[in-house]
Tab-separated table of C-alpha atoms in Angstrom:
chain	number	residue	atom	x	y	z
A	143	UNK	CA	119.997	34.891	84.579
A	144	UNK	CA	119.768	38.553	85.116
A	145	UNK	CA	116.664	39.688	82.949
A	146	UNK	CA	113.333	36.677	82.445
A	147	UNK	CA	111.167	36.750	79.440
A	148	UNK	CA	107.434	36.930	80.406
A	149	UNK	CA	105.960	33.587	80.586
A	150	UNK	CA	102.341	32.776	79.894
A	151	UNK	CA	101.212	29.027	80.651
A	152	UNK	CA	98.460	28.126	78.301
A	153	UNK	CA	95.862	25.483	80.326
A	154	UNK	CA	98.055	25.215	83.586
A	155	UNK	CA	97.318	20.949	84.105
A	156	UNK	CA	99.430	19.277	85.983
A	157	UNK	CA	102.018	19.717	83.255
A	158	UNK	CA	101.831	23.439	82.707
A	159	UNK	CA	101.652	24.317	86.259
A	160	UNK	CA	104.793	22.331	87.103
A	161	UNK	CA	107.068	23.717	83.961
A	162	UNK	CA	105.361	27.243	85.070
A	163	UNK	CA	106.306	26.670	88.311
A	164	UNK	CA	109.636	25.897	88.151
A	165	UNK	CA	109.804	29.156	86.203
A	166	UNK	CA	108.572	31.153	88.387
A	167	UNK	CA	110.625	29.539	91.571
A	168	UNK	CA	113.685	30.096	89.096
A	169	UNK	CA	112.370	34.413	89.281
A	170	UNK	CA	110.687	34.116	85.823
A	171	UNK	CA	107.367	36.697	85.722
A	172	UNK	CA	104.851	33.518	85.585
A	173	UNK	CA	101.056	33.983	84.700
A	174	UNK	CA	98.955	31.170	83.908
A	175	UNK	CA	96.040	31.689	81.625
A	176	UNK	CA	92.803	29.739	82.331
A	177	UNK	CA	89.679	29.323	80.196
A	178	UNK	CA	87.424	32.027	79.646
A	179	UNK	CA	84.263	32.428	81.558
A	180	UNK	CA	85.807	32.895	85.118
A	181	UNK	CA	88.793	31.550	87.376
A	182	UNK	CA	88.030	28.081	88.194
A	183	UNK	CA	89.075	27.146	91.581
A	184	UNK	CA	92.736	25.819	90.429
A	185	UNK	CA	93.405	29.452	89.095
A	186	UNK	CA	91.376	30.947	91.748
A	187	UNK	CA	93.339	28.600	94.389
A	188	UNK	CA	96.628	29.948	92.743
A	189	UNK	CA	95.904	33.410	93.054
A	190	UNK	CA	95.108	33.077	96.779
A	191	UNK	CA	97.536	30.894	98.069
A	192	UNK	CA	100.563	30.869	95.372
A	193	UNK	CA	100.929	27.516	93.202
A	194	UNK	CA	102.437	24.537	95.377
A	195	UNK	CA	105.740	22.822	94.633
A	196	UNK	CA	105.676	19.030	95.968
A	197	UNK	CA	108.672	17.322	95.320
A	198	UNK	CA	111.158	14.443	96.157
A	199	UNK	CA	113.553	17.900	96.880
A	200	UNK	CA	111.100	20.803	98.328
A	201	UNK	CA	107.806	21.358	99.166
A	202	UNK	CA	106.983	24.716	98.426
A	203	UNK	CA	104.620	27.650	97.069
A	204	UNK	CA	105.601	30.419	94.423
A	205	UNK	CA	103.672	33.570	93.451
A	206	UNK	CA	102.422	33.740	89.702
A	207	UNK	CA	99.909	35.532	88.397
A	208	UNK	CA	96.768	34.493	87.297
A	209	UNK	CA	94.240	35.164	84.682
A	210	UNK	CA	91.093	34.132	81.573
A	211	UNK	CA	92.160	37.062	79.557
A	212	UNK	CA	93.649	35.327	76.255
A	213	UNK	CA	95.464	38.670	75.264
A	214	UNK	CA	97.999	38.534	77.935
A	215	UNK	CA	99.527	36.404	75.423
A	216	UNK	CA	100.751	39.660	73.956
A	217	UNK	CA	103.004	40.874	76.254
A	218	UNK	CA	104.474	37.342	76.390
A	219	UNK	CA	108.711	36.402	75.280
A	220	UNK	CA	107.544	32.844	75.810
A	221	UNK	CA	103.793	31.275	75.844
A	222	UNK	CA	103.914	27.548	77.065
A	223	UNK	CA	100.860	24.926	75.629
């Protein structure tokens, strides 16, 4: 795919951070948007060290962006819940 849509993952759980990440390992713009009030140290963890990717296939990390600020939803093409 030559151009992504911007992708916001709304309350990246287990669920949203795997759908997000597979996104984002595809070259999709990724950020996940936590709760207000500060990162908590899942966001703060993927801001630092890039979300992990354990599979049956790969093990791996991928960059996405991370953030508490509910109007990034925006600038989103696609917001995931």
């Amino acid at each position: 795919m030559e151009s992504w849509p911007r992708v916001v993952v709304v309350g990246p759980g287990g669920v949203g951070a795997y759908f997000g990440g597979m996104l984002a390992r595809a070259g999709a713009p990724v950020t996940m948007l936590g709760r207000p009030g500060g990162q908590s140290a899942h966001l703060a963890t993927m801001a630092r060290d890039g979300l992990r990717l354990n599979t049956v296939t790969f093990d791996e990390r991928v960059r996405v962006t991370t953030t508490t600020q509910a109007d990034v939803v925006t600038t989103a093409d696609l917001v995931l819940f």
